mmCIF file with all atom_site columns, C-alpha atoms in Angstrom:
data_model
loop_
_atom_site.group_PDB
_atom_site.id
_atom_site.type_symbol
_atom_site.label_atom_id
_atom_site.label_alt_id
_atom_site.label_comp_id
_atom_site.label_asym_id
_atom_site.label_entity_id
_atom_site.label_seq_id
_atom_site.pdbx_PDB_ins_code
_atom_site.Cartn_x
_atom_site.Cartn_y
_atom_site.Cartn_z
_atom_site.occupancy
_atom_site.B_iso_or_equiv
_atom_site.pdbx_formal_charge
_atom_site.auth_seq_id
_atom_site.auth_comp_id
_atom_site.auth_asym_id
_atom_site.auth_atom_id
_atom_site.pdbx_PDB_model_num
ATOM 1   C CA . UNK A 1 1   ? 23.632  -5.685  -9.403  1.00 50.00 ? 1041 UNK A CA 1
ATOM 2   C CA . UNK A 1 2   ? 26.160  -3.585  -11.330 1.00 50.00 ? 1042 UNK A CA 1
ATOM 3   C CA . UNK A 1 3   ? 28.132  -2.776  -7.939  1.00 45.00 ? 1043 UNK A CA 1
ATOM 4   C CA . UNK A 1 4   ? 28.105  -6.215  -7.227  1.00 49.00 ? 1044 UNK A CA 1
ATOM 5   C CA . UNK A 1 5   ? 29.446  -6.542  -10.817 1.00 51.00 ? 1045 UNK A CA 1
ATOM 6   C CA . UNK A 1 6   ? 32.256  -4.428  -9.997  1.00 45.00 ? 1046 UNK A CA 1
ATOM 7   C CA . UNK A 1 7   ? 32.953  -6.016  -6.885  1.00 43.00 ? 1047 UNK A CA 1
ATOM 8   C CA . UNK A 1 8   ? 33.418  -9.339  -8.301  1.00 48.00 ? 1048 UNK A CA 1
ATOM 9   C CA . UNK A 1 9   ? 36.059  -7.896  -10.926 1.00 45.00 ? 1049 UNK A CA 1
ATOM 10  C CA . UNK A 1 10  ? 37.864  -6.537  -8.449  1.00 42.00 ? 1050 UNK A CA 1
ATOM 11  C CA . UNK A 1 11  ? 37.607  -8.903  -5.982  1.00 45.00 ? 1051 UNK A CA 1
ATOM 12  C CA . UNK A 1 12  ? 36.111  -6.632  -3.137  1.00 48.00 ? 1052 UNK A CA 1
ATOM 13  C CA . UNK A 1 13  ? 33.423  -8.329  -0.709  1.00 49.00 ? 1053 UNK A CA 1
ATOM 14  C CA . UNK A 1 14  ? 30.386  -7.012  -1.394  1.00 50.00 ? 1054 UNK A CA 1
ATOM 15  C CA . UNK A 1 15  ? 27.953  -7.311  1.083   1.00 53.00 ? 1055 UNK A CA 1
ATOM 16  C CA . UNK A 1 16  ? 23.965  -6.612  1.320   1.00 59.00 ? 1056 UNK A CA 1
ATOM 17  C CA . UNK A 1 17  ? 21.304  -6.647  3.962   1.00 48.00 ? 1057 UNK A CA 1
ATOM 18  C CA . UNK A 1 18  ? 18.068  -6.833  1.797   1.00 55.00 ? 1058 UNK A CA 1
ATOM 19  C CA . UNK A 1 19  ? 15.815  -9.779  0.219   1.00 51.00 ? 1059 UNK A CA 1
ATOM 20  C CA . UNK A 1 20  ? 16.682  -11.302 -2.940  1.00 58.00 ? 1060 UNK A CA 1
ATOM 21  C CA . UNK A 1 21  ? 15.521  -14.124 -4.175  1.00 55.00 ? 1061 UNK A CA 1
ATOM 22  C CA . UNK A 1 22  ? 18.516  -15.202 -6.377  1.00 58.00 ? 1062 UNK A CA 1
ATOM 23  C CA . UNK A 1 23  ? 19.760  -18.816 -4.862  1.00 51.00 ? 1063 UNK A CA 1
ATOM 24  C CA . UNK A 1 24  ? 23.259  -18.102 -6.639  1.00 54.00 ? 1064 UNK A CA 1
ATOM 25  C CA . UNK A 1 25  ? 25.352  -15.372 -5.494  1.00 52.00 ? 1065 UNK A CA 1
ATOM 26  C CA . UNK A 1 26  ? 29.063  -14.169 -7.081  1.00 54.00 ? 1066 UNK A CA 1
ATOM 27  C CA . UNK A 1 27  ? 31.735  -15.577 -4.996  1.00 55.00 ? 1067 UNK A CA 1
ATOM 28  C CA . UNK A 1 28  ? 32.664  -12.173 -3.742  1.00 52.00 ? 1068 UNK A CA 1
ATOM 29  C CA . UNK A 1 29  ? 29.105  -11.610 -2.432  1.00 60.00 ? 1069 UNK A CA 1
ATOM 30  C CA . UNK A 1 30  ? 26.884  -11.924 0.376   1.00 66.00 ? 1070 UNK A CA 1
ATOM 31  C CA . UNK A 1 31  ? 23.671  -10.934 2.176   1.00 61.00 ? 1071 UNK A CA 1
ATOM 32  C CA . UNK A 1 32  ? 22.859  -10.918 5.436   1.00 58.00 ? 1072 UNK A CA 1
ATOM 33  C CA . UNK A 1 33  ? 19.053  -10.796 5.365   1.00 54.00 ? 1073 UNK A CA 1
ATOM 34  C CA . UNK A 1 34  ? 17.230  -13.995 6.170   1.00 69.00 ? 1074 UNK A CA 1
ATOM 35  C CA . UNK A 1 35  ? 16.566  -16.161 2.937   1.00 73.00 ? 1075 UNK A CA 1
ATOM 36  C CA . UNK A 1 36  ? 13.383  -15.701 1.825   1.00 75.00 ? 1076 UNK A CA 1
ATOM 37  C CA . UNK A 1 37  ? 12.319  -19.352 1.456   1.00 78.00 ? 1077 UNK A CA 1
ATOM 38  C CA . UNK A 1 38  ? 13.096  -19.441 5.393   1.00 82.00 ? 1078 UNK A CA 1
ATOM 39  C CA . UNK A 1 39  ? 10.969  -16.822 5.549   1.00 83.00 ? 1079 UNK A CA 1
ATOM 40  C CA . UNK A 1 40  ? 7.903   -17.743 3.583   1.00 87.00 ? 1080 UNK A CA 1
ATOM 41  C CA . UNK A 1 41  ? 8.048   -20.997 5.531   1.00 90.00 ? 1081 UNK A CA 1
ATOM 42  C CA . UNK A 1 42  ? 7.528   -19.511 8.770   1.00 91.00 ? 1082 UNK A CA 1
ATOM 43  C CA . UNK A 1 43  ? 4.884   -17.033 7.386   1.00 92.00 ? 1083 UNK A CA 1
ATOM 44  C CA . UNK A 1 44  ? 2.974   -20.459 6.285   1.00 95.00 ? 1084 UNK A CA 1
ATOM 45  C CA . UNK A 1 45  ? 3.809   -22.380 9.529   1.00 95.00 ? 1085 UNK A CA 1
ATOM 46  C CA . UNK A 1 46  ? 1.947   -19.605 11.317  1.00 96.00 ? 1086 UNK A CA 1
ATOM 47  C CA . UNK A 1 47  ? -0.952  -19.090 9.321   1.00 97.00 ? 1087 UNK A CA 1
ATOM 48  C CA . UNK A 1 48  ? -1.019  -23.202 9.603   1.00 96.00 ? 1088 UNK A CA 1
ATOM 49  C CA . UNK A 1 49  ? -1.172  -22.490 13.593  1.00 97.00 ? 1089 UNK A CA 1
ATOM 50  C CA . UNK A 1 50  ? -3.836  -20.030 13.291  1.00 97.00 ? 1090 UNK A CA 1
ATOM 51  C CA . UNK A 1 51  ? -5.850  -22.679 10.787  1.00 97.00 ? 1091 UNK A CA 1
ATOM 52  C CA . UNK A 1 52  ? -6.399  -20.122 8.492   1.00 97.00 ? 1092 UNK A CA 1
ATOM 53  C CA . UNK A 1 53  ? -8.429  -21.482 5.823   1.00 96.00 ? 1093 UNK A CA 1
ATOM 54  C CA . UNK A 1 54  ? -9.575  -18.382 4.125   1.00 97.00 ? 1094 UNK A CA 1
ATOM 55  C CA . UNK A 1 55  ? -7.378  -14.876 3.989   1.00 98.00 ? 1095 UNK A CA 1
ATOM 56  C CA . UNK A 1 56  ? -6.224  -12.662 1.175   1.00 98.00 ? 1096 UNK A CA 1
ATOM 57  C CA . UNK A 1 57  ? -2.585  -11.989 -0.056  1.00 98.00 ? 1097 UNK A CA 1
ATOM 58  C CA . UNK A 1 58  ? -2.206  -7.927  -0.606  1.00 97.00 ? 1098 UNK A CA 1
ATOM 59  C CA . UNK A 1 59  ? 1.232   -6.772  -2.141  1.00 96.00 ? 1099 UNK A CA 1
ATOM 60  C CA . UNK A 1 60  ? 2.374   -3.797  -4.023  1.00 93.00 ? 1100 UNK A CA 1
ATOM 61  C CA . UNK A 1 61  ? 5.574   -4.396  -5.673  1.00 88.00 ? 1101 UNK A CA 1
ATOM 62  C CA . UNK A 1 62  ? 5.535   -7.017  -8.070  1.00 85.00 ? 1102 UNK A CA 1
ATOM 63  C CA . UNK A 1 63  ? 8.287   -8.700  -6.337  1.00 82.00 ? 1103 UNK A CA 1
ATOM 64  C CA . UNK A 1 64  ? 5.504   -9.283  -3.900  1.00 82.00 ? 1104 UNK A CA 1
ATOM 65  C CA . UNK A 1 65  ? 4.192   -12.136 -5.817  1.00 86.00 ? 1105 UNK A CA 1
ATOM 66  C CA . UNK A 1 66  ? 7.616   -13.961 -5.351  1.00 82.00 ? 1106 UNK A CA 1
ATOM 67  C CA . UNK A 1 67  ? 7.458   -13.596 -1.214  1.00 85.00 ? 1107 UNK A CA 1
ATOM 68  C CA . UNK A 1 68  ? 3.803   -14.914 -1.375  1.00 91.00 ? 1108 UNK A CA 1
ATOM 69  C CA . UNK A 1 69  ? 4.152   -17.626 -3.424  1.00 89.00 ? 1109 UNK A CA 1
ATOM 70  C CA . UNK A 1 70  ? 4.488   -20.125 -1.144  1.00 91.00 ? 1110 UNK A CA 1
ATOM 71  C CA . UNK A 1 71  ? 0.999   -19.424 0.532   1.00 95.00 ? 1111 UNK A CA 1
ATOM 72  C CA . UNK A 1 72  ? -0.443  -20.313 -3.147  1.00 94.00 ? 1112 UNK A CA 1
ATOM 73  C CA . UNK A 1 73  ? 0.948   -23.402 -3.408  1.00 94.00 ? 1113 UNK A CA 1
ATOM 74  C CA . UNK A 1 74  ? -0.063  -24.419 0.083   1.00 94.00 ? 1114 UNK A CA 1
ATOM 75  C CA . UNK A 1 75  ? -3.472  -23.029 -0.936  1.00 95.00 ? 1115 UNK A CA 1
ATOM 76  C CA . UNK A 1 76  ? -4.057  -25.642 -3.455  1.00 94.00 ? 1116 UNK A CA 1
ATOM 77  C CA . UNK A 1 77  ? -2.559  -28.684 -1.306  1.00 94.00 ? 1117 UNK A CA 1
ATOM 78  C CA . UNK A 1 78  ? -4.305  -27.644 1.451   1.00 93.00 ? 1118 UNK A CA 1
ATOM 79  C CA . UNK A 1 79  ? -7.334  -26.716 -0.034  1.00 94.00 ? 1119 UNK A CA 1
ATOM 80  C CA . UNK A 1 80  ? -7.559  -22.629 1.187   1.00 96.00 ? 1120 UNK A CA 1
ATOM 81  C CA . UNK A 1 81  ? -9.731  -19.803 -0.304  1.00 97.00 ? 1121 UNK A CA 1
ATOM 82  C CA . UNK A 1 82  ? -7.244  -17.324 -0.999  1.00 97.00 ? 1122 UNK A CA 1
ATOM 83  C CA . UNK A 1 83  ? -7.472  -14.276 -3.012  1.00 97.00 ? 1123 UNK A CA 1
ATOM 84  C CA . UNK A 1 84  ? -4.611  -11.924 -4.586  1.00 97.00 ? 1124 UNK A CA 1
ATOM 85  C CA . UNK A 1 85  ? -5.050  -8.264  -4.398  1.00 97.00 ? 1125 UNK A CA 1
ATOM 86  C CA . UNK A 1 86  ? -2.230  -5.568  -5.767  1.00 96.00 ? 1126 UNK A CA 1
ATOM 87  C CA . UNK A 1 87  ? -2.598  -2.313  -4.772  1.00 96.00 ? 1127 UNK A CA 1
ATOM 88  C CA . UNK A 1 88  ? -1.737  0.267   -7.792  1.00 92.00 ? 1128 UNK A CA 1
ATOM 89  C CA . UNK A 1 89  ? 0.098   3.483   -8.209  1.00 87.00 ? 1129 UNK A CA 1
ATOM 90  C CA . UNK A 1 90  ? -3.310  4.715   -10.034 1.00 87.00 ? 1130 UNK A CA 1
ATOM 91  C CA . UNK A 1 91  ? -5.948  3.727   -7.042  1.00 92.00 ? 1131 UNK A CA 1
ATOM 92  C CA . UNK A 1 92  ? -5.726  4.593   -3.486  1.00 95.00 ? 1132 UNK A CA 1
ATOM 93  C CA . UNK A 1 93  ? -5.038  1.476   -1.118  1.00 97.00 ? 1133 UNK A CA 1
ATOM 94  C CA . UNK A 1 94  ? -8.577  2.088   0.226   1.00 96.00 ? 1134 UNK A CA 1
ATOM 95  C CA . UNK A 1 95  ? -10.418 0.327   -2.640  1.00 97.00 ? 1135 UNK A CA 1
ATOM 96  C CA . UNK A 1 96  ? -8.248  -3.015  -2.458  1.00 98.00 ? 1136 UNK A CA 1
ATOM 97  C CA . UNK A 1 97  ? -9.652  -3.068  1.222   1.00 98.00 ? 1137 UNK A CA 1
ATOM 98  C CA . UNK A 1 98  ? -13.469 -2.163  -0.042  1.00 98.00 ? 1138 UNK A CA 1
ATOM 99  C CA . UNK A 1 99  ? -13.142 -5.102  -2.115  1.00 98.00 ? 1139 UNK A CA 1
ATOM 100 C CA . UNK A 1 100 ? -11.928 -6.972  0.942   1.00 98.00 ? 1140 UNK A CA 1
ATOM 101 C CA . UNK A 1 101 ? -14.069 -6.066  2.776   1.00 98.00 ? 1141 UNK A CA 1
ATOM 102 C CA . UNK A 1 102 ? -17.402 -6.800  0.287   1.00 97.00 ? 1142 UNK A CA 1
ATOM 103 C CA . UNK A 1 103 ? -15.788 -10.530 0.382   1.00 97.00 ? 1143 UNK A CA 1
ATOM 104 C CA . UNK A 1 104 ? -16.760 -10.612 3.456   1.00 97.00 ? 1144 UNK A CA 1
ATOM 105 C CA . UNK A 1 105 ? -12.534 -11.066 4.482   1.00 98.00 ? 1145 UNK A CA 1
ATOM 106 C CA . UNK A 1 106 ? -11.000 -10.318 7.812   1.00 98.00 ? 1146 UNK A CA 1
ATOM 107 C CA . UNK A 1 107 ? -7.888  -12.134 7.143   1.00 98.00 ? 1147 UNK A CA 1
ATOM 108 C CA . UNK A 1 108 ? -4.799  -10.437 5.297   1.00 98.00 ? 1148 UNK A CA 1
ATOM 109 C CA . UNK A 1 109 ? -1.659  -11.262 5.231   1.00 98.00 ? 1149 UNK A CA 1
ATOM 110 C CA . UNK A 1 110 ? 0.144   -7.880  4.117   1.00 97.00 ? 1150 UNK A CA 1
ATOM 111 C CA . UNK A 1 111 ? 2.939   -7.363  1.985   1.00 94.00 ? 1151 UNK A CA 1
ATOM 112 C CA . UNK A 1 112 ? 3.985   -3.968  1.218   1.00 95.00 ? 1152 UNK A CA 1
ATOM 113 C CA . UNK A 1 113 ? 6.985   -1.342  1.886   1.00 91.00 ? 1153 UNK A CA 1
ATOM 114 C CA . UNK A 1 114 ? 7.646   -0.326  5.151   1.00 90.00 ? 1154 UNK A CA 1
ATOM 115 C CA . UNK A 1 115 ? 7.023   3.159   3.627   1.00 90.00 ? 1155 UNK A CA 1
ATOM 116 C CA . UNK A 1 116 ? 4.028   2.473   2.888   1.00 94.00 ? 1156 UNK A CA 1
ATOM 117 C CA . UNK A 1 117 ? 2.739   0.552   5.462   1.00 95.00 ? 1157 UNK A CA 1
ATOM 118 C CA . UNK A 1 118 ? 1.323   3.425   7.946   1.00 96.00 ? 1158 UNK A CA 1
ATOM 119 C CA . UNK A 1 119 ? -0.515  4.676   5.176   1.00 96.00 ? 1159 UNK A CA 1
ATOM 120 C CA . UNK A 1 120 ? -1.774  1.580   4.010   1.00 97.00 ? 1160 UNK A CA 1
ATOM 121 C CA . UNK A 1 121 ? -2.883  1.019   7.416   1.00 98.00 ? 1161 UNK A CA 1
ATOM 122 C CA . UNK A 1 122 ? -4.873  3.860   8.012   1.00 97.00 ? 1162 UNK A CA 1
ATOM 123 C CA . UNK A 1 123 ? -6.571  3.041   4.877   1.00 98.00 ? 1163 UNK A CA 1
ATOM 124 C CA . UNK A 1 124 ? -7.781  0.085   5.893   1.00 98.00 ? 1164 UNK A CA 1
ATOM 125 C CA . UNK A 1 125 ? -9.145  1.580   9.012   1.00 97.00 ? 1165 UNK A CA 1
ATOM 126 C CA . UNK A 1 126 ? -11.080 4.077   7.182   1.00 97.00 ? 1166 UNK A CA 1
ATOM 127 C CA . UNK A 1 127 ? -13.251 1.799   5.449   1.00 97.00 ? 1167 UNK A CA 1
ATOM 128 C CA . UNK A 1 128 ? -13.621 -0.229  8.751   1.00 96.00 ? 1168 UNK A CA 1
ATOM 129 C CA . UNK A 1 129 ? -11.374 -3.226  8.050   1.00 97.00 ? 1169 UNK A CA 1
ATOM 130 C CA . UNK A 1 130 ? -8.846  -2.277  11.256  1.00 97.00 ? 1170 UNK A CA 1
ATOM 131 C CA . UNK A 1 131 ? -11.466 -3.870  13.901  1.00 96.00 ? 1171 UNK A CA 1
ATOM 132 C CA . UNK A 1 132 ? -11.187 -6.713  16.516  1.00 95.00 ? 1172 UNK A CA 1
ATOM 133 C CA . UNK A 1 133 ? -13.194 -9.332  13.822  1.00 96.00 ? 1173 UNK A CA 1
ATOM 134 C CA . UNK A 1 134 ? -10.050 -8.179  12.007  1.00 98.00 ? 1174 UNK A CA 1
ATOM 135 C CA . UNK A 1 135 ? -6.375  -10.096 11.709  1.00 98.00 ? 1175 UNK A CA 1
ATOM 136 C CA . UNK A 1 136 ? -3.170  -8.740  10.009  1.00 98.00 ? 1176 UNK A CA 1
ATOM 137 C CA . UNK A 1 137 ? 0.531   -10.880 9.582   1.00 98.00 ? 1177 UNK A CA 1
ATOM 138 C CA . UNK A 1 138 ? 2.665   -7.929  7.841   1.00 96.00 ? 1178 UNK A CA 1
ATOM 139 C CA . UNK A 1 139 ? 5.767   -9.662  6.196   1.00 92.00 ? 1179 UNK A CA 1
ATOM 140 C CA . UNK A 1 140 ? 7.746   -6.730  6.991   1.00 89.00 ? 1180 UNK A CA 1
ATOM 141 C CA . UNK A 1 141 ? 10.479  -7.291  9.162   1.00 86.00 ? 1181 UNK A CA 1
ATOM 142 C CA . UNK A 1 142 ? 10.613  -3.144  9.947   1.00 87.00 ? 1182 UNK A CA 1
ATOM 143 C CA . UNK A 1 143 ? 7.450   -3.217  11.602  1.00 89.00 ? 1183 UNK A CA 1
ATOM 144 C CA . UNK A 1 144 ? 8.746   -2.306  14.977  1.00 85.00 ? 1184 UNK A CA 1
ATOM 145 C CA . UNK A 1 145 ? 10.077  0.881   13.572  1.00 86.00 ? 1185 UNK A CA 1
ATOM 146 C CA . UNK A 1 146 ? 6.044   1.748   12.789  1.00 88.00 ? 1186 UNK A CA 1
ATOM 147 C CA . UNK A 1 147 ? 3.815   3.750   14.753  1.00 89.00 ? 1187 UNK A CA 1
ATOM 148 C CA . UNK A 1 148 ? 0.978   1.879   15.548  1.00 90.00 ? 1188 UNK A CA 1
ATOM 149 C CA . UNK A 1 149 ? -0.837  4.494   18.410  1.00 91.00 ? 1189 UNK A CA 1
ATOM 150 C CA . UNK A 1 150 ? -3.312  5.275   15.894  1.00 92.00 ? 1190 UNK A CA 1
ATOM 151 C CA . UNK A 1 151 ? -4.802  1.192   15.117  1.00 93.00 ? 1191 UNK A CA 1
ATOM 152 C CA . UNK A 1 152 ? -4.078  -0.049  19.293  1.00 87.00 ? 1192 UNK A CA 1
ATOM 153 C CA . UNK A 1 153 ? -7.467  0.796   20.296  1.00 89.00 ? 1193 UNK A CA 1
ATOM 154 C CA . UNK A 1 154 ? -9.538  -0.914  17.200  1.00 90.00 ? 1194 UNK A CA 1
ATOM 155 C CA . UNK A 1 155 ? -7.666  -4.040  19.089  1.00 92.00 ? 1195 UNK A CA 1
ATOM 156 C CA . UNK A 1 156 ? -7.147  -5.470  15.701  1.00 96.00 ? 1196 UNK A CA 1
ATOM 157 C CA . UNK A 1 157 ? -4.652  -8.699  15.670  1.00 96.00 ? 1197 UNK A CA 1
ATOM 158 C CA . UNK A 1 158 ? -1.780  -7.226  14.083  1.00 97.00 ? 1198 UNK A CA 1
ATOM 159 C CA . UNK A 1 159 ? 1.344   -9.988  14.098  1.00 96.00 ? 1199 UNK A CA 1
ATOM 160 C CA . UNK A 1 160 ? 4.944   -9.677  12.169  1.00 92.00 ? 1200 UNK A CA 1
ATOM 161 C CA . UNK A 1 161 ? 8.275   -10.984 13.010  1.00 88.00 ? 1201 UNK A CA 1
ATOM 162 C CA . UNK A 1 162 ? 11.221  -9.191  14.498  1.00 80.00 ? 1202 UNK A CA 1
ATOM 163 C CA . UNK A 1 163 ? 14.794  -9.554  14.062  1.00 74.00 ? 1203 UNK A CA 1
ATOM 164 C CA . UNK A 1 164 ? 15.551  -6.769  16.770  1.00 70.00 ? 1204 UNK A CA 1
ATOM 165 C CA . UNK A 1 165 ? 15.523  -7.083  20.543  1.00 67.00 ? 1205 UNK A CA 1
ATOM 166 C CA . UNK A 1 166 ? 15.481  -3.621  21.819  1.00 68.00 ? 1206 UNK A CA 1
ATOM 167 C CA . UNK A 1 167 ? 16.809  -5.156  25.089  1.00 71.00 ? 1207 UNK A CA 1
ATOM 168 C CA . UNK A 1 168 ? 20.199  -6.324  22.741  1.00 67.00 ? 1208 UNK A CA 1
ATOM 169 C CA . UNK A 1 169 ? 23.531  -4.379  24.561  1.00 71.00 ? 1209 UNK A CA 1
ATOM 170 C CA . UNK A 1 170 ? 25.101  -4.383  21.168  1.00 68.00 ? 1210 UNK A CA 1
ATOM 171 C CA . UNK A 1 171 ? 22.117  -2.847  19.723  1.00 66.00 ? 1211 UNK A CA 1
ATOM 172 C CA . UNK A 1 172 ? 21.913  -0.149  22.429  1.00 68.00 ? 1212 UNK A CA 1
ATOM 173 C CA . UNK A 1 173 ? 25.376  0.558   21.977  1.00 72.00 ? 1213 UNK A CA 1
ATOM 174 C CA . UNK A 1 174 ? 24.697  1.187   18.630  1.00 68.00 ? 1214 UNK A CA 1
ATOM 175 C CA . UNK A 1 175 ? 22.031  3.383   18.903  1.00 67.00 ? 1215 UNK A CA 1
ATOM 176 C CA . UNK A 1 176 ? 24.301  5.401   21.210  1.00 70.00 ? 1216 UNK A CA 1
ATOM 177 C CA . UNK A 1 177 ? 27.337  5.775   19.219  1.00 67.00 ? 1217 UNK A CA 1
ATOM 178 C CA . UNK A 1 178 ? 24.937  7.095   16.407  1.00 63.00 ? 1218 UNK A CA 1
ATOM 179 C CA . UNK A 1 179 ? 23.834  9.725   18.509  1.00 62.00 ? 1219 UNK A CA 1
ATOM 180 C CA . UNK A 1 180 ? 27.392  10.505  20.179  1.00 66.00 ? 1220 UNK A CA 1
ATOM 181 C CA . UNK A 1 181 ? 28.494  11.202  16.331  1.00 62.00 ? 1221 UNK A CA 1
ATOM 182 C CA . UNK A 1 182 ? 25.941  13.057  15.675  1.00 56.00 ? 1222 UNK A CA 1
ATOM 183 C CA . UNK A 1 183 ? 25.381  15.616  19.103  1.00 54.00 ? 1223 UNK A CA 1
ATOM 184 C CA . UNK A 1 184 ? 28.454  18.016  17.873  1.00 56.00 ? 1224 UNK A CA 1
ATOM 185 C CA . UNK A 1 185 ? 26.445  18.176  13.924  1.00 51.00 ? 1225 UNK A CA 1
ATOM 186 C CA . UNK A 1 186 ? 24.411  21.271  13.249  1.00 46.00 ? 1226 UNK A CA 1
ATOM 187 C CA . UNK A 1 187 ? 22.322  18.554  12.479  1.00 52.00 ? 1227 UNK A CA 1
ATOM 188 C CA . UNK A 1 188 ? 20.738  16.659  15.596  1.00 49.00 ? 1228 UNK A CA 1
ATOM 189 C CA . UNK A 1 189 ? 20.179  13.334  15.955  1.00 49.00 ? 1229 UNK A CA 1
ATOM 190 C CA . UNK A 1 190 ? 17.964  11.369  18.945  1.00 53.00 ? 1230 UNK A CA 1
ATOM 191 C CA . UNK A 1 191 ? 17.650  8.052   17.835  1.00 54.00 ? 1231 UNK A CA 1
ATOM 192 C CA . UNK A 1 192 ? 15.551  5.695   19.355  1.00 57.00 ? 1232 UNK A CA 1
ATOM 193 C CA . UNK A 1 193 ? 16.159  2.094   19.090  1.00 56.00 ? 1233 UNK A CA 1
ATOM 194 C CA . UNK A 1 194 ? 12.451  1.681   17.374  1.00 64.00 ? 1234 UNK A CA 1
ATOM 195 C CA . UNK A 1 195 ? 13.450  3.908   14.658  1.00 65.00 ? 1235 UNK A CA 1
ATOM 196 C CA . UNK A 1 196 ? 16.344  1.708   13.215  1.00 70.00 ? 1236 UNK A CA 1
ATOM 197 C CA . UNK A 1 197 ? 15.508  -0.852  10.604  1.00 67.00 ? 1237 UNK A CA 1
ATOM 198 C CA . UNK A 1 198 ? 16.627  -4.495  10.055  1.00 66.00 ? 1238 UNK A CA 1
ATOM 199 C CA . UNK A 1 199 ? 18.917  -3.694  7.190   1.00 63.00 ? 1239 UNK A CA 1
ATOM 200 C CA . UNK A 1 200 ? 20.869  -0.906  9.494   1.00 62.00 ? 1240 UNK A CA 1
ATOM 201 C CA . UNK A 1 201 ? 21.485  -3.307  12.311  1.00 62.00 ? 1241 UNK A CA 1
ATOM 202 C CA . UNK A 1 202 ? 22.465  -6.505  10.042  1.00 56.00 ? 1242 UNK A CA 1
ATOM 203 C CA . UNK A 1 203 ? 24.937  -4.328  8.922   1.00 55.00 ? 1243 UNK A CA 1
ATOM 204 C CA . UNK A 1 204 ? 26.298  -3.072  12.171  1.00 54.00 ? 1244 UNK A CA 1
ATOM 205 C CA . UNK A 1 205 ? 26.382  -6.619  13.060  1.00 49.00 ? 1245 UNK A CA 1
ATOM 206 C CA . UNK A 1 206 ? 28.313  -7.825  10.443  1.00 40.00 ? 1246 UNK A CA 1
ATOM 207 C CA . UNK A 1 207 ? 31.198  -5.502  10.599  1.00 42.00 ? 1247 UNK A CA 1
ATOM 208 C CA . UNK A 1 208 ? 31.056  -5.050  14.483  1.00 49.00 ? 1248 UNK A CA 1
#
């Protein structure tokens, strides 16, 4: 906020690729990630598809509350069982998922830092919860840059949404001039496409 402060004095674009829930932006200002009521719609139309009518919201941030609160208020139209669980700094993600898991609950819809999220994940398969009875839609939009070897052969349902086609020329070309700058640095860099996050590549797009 105080860059974009500056910014606006000045009268420089600012520009940002990360979610905000602010409906008013400065004049000199923009952001290039998806709004977030767009995006807790479609989180809701799918869980509609699935006819979820029981699952569990699990955040940590506090902002977390804010993405998910959309699948509250369709809880009480629609009449789901849906509980709230916030991981803390204090506790290890492991006993959210105990408690989970003594509920008897095998659908989570997942809302934490990318991270975080391995972590998080292998958590939840130590106290059994990453099984096939098991279903997972991570709000994340970095998934694709996780490693998921480790949870593929629990065949747990795990579903996000993608903004990045790895078969995207632009994209590839991307990936390739970041290596080309980097192969003469002391420093070197072999980037694969699955290791570059949504905030990177709105970016690129923006100013490409």
């Amino acid at each position: 906020m105080h860059v974009q402060s500056i910014c606006d004095a000045i009268d420089i674009p600012h520009v940002e690729t990360r979610w905000d829930f602010q409906l008013q932006r400065a004049d000199m200002s923009i952001n290039l990630f998806p709004r977030p009521s767009v995006l807790s719609q479609a989180y809701v139309d799918l869980v509609k598809i699935w006819g979820w009518r029981s699952f569990s919201l699990v955040y940590d941030e506090h902002e977390g509350v804010i993405r998910l609160q959309d699948f509250l208020k369709e809880a009480q139209i629609n009449d789901w069982r849906v509980q709230l669980y916030q991981f803390r700094p204090s506790h290890a993600y492991r006993d959210i998922f105990w408690r989970i898991k003594s509920a008897g609950e095998s659908r989570i819809v997942l809302d934490v830092k990318r991270d975080s999220l391995r972590t998080v994940l292998k958590h939840a398969q130590q106290v059994g919860m990453m099984t096939e009875s098991h279903n997972y839609l991570i709000t994340s939009l970095d998934l694709h840059t996780i490693d998921m070897e480790d949870f593929k052969y629990g065949k747990t349902n795990i579903t996000g949404f993608r903004l990045v086609d790895e078969n995207n020329a632009d994209l590839q070309a991307l990936v390739v001039e970041l290596n080309t700058k980097w192969s003469g640095s002391s420093k070197k860099l072999d980037l694969p496409i699955k290791t570059i996050r949504v905030r990177n590549i709105l970016f690129s797009s923006f100013i490409s």
